[in-house]
Amino acid sequence: MRVPSRRLSLAGALIAATIVASCGGAPVLPAAPSTRDPLAGVYSARGGGGALEAVIPLTRAFAKLHPGVIWQGLDDVGSDAGIKLVQSGDLDLSFISREPKSAEAPGIVTVPIGATGTGVAVSASNAVAGLTRDQLAKIFRGELTDWRDVGGAPGSIHVLMREVGAATRAAFEAYCFGGKPATGYAKNAIEVNSYDETVRSMKSFQGSIGIMSVTSQSFAEASIRFLAVDGVSPTRETLADGTYRMRRPLYLVYPSDPAKVKPAIRAFIDFVNGPEGQHILATL
């Protein structure tokens, strides 16, 4: 009688295993399949640049716990755009560096992750140590045009202003003008669209004054320094205790519809609100 080949194969495997065992070795069995992290995947996150300093260490720590999680983006598209992209479903997660506007609230949930501020920066060689709110308003409106008018060395003031919609600009306008300046900005004002562009412009024009988010990156930039505003310098301490007035809250933003929140994003939010996430935020 002929024995089917499958039985012969099985019998051969058993005989081989028995021989290996009798020679003092253990049979080599197939490895058990590894368990895939159900959260593994690629997730998109973009938003306001002022929040990146808090967002990046949070996402890195979460990715260490879940190596299959890959964050795509993590760059500055602005707070306005970040909220719109979450609302449209084009982003899994966003982050903003200001309070959400009432018109933006529908369809989103915010999670606080700290605070930043809008700092007023000048060239590191500028002798002026600080300005008052009134002096800032006059400079940015073009009513004060020479540094000697505010205690500095003679030289023209070049005004750099962030683009409309930037959280840095909104905080500056709210503090110095109570909104947008009624008479507009200085005629020589140059609009810049990012932190990097602001720094490059300040290097080109030594008499420049500009605004930017207060972050480790801006603190570390040797070519510039922040001015005290109404006697208070922007530091981590003055931002934390609220004595620096141009303070901006930071938030994560995700859809309010639970069906639109991916499991990994929900797990990330839980991580941020949990002990490890809060420890990371407390040590920034």
Coordinates of C-alpha atoms in Angstrom, one line a residue:
M1 CA 0.0 0.0 0.0
R2 CA 1.3 3.4 -0.9
V3 CA 1.7 6.0 1.9
P4 CA 0.7 9.6 1.1
S5 CA 3.6 12.0 0.7
R6 CA 2.3 14.3 3.5
R7 CA 2.4 11.5 6.0
L8 CA 5.9 10.6 4.9
S9 CA 7.0 14.2 5.3
L10 CA 5.5 14.4 8.8
A11 CA 7.1 11.1 9.8
G12 CA 10.4 12.3 8.5
A13 CA 10.2 15.4 10.5
L14 CA 9.4 13.4 13.7
I15 CA 12.3 11.1 13.0
A16 CA 14.7 14.0 12.5
A17 CA 13.5 15.6 15.7
T18 CA 14.0 12.3 17.6
I19 CA 17.5 12.0 16.2
V20 CA 18.4 15.5 17.2
A21 CA 17.0 15.0 20.7
S22 CA 19.0 11.7 21.1
C23 CA 22.2 13.5 20.2
G24 CA 21.7 16.0 23.1
G25 CA 20.1 18.8 21.1
A26 CA 16.6 20.2 21.2
P27 CA 14.4 20.2 18.1
V28 CA 14.2 23.5 16.3
L29 CA 10.6 24.5 16.1
P30 CA 9.1 27.4 14.1
A31 CA 9.2 30.8 16.0
A32 CA 5.9 32.0 17.2
P33 CA 4.6 35.0 15.2
S34 CA 5.3 38.3 16.9
T35 CA 2.4 40.4 18.2
R36 CA 1.9 43.5 16.2
D37 CA 1.1 46.7 18.1
P38 CA -2.5 47.6 17.2
L39 CA -1.6 51.3 17.3
A40 CA 1.2 50.9 14.7
G41 CA 0.7 53.2 11.7
V42 CA 1.6 56.6 10.2
Y43 CA -0.2 59.6 11.8
S44 CA -0.2 63.2 10.6
A45 CA 0.3 66.2 13.0
R46 CA 0.9 69.8 12.1
G47 CA 0.1 73.2 13.6
G48 CA 1.4 76.4 15.2
G49 CA 5.2 76.5 15.5
G50 CA 5.0 77.9 19.0
A51 CA 3.7 74.6 20.3
L52 CA 6.4 72.4 18.7
E53 CA 8.7 72.6 21.7
A54 CA 6.1 70.8 23.7
V55 CA 4.7 68.6 21.0
I56 CA 8.0 67.0 19.8
P57 CA 9.1 65.5 23.2
L58 CA 5.6 64.2 23.8
T59 CA 5.4 62.5 20.4
R60 CA 9.0 61.1 20.7
A61 CA 8.2 59.6 24.1
F62 CA 5.0 58.0 22.9
A63 CA 6.8 56.6 19.8
K64 CA 9.3 54.9 22.2
L65 CA 6.4 53.1 23.9
H66 CA 4.9 52.2 20.5
P67 CA 7.8 51.8 18.0
G68 CA 5.3 51.1 15.2
V69 CA 3.8 54.6 15.5
I70 CA 5.3 57.1 13.0
W71 CA 4.5 60.8 13.2
Q72 CA 4.3 62.5 9.8
G73 CA 4.7 66.3 9.7
L74 CA 5.4 67.8 13.1
D75 CA 6.0 71.2 11.4
D76 CA 4.7 74.7 11.4
V77 CA 1.7 75.4 9.2
G78 CA 0.2 77.9 11.6
S79 CA -2.5 77.6 14.2
D80 CA -5.3 78.7 11.9
A81 CA -4.4 76.1 9.3
G82 CA -3.9 73.4 11.9
I83 CA -7.5 73.8 13.2
K84 CA -9.0 73.9 9.7
L85 CA -7.1 70.7 8.6
V86 CA -8.4 68.8 11.7
Q87 CA -11.9 70.0 11.0
S88 CA -11.6 68.9 7.3
G89 CA -10.2 65.5 8.3
D90 CA -6.9 66.1 6.5
L91 CA -4.9 65.9 9.8
D92 CA -5.1 63.3 12.6
L93 CA -3.9 65.8 15.2
S94 CA -3.0 69.5 15.4
F95 CA -1.4 71.9 17.9
I96 CA -2.0 75.6 18.4
S97 CA -0.3 78.4 20.3
R98 CA -3.3 80.5 21.1
E99 CA -6.9 80.3 22.4
P100 CA -9.2 78.8 19.8
K101 CA -11.6 81.4 18.3
S102 CA -15.3 81.0 19.0
A103 CA -16.0 80.2 15.3
E104 CA -13.3 77.5 15.4
A105 CA -14.7 75.6 18.5
P106 CA -17.3 73.4 16.7
G107 CA -15.9 70.1 15.7
I108 CA -12.7 70.2 17.8
V109 CA -11.5 69.3 21.3
T110 CA -8.4 71.0 22.9
V111 CA -6.0 69.7 25.4
P112 CA -3.7 72.2 27.3
I113 CA 0.0 71.5 27.0
G114 CA 1.6 74.6 28.5
A115 CA 2.3 78.2 27.4
T116 CA 4.6 80.2 25.2
G117 CA 4.8 83.9 24.5
T118 CA 5.3 86.5 21.9
G119 CA 8.7 88.0 22.4
V120 CA 10.0 91.3 20.9
A121 CA 13.5 90.7 19.4
V122 CA 16.3 93.0 18.3
S123 CA 19.9 92.4 17.1
A124 CA 22.2 91.2 19.9
S125 CA 24.3 94.3 19.4
N126 CA 21.4 96.7 20.0
A127 CA 22.0 98.7 23.2
V128 CA 18.2 99.0 24.1
A129 CA 17.3 96.7 27.0
G130 CA 13.6 97.2 27.0
L131 CA 10.6 99.1 25.8
T132 CA 7.2 100.0 27.1
R133 CA 3.9 99.1 25.5
D134 CA 3.4 102.7 24.3
Q135 CA 6.9 102.8 22.8
L136 CA 6.3 99.5 21.0
A137 CA 3.0 100.7 19.6
K138 CA 4.6 103.9 18.3
I139 CA 7.5 102.0 16.7
F140 CA 5.2 99.5 14.9
R141 CA 2.9 102.3 13.8
G142 CA 5.9 104.2 12.4
E143 CA 5.7 107.2 14.8
L144 CA 9.2 106.4 16.3
T145 CA 11.7 105.7 13.5
D146 CA 15.1 106.0 15.1
W147 CA 16.7 104.0 17.9
R148 CA 18.0 107.1 19.6
D149 CA 14.4 108.1 20.3
V150 CA 14.1 105.1 22.8
G151 CA 17.6 105.3 24.3
G152 CA 19.6 103.5 21.7
A153 CA 22.4 104.4 19.3
P154 CA 21.3 106.5 16.3
G155 CA 20.0 104.4 13.5
S156 CA 16.8 103.7 11.6
I157 CA 14.3 101.2 13.0
H158 CA 13.3 98.5 10.6
V159 CA 9.9 96.9 11.6
L160 CA 9.4 93.2 10.9
M161 CA 5.8 92.0 11.3
R162 CA 4.5 88.4 11.1
E163 CA 1.8 87.5 8.6
V164 CA -1.9 88.0 9.2
G165 CA -3.3 85.1 11.2
A166 CA 0.0 84.2 12.9
A167 CA -0.6 83.6 16.7
T168 CA 2.6 85.7 17.4
R169 CA 1.1 88.7 15.7
A170 CA -2.4 88.2 17.3
A171 CA -0.9 88.3 20.8
F172 CA 1.3 91.3 20.0
E173 CA -1.7 93.2 18.6
A174 CA -3.9 92.3 21.5
Y175 CA -1.4 93.6 24.0
C176 CA -0.1 96.7 22.2
F177 CA -3.2 97.9 20.4
G178 CA -6.1 96.0 22.0
G179 CA -6.6 94.6 18.5
K180 CA -5.3 95.8 15.1
P181 CA -3.7 99.3 15.0
A182 CA -6.3 101.7 13.8
T183 CA -3.7 103.7 11.7
G184 CA -1.9 100.7 10.3
Y185 CA 1.7 99.7 10.5
A186 CA 4.9 101.6 9.7
K187 CA 5.3 102.3 6.0
N188 CA 8.7 100.5 6.0
A189 CA 7.3 97.4 7.8
I190 CA 8.2 94.1 6.2
E191 CA 5.9 91.1 6.5
V192 CA 7.7 87.8 7.3
N193 CA 6.1 84.4 7.4
S194 CA 8.2 82.3 9.8
Y195 CA 10.7 82.4 12.6
D196 CA 13.5 81.5 10.2
E197 CA 12.6 84.4 7.9
T198 CA 12.4 86.8 10.8
V199 CA 15.9 85.8 11.9
R200 CA 17.3 86.1 8.4
S201 CA 15.8 89.5 8.0
M202 CA 17.2 90.7 11.3
K203 CA 20.6 89.6 10.3
S204 CA 20.3 91.6 7.0
F205 CA 19.0 94.7 8.8
Q206 CA 20.9 95.3 12.1
G207 CA 18.3 98.0 13.1
S208 CA 15.4 95.6 12.9
I209 CA 12.8 94.9 15.5
G210 CA 10.6 91.8 15.1
I211 CA 8.3 89.4 17.0
M212 CA 8.6 85.7 17.5
S213 CA 7.6 82.8 19.8
V214 CA 9.6 82.5 23.0
T215 CA 11.2 79.0 22.6
S216 CA 14.5 77.2 23.3
Q217 CA 15.4 77.8 19.6
S218 CA 14.9 81.6 19.8
F219 CA 16.7 81.8 23.2
A220 CA 19.7 79.9 21.6
E221 CA 19.9 82.2 18.5
A222 CA 23.1 84.2 19.2
S223 CA 22.3 86.9 16.6
I224 CA 19.3 88.2 18.5
R225 CA 18.0 88.9 22.0
F226 CA 14.6 89.6 23.5
L227 CA 13.7 93.0 25.0
A228 CA 11.9 93.4 28.3
V229 CA 8.4 94.7 27.8
D230 CA 7.1 97.0 30.5
G231 CA 10.0 96.0 32.7
V232 CA 9.4 92.2 32.4
S233 CA 11.7 90.0 30.3
P234 CA 10.2 86.9 28.6
T235 CA 11.5 83.8 30.4
R236 CA 10.2 80.4 31.3
E237 CA 9.5 81.7 34.8
T238 CA 7.6 84.8 33.8
L239 CA 5.6 82.9 31.2
A240 CA 4.7 80.3 33.8
D241 CA 3.6 82.8 36.5
G242 CA 1.9 85.1 34.0
T243 CA 4.0 88.2 34.8
Y244 CA 5.1 88.4 31.1
R245 CA 1.9 89.7 29.6
M246 CA 2.2 88.5 25.9
R247 CA 1.6 85.0 27.0
R248 CA -0.1 82.4 24.7
P249 CA -1.6 79.0 25.8
L250 CA -0.6 75.8 23.9
Y251 CA -3.1 73.1 23.0
L252 CA -3.4 69.9 21.2
V253 CA -6.4 69.8 18.8
Y254 CA -8.3 66.7 17.6
P255 CA -11.8 66.0 16.3
S256 CA -14.8 66.1 18.7
D257 CA -16.5 63.2 16.8
P258 CA -15.2 60.0 18.5
A259 CA -15.7 58.1 15.2
K260 CA -13.0 60.4 13.6
V261 CA -10.4 59.9 16.3
K262 CA -8.1 57.1 15.5
P263 CA -7.2 54.7 18.4
A264 CA -3.5 55.8 18.4
I265 CA -4.5 59.5 18.7
R266 CA -6.9 58.6 21.6
A267 CA -4.0 56.7 23.2
F268 CA -1.7 59.6 22.7
I269 CA -4.1 62.0 24.3
D270 CA -4.4 59.6 27.3
F271 CA -0.6 59.5 27.4
V272 CA -0.3 63.3 27.5
N273 CA -2.9 63.6 30.2
G274 CA -1.2 60.8 32.2
P275 CA 1.7 60.9 34.6
E276 CA 4.5 60.5 32.0
G277 CA 3.1 63.1 29.7
Q278 CA 2.5 65.6 32.5
H279 CA 6.1 65.0 33.8
I280 CA 7.5 65.8 30.3
L281 CA 5.5 69.0 30.1
A282 CA 6.6 70.0 33.7
T283 CA 10.3 69.6 32.8
L284 CA 10.2 71.7 29.6

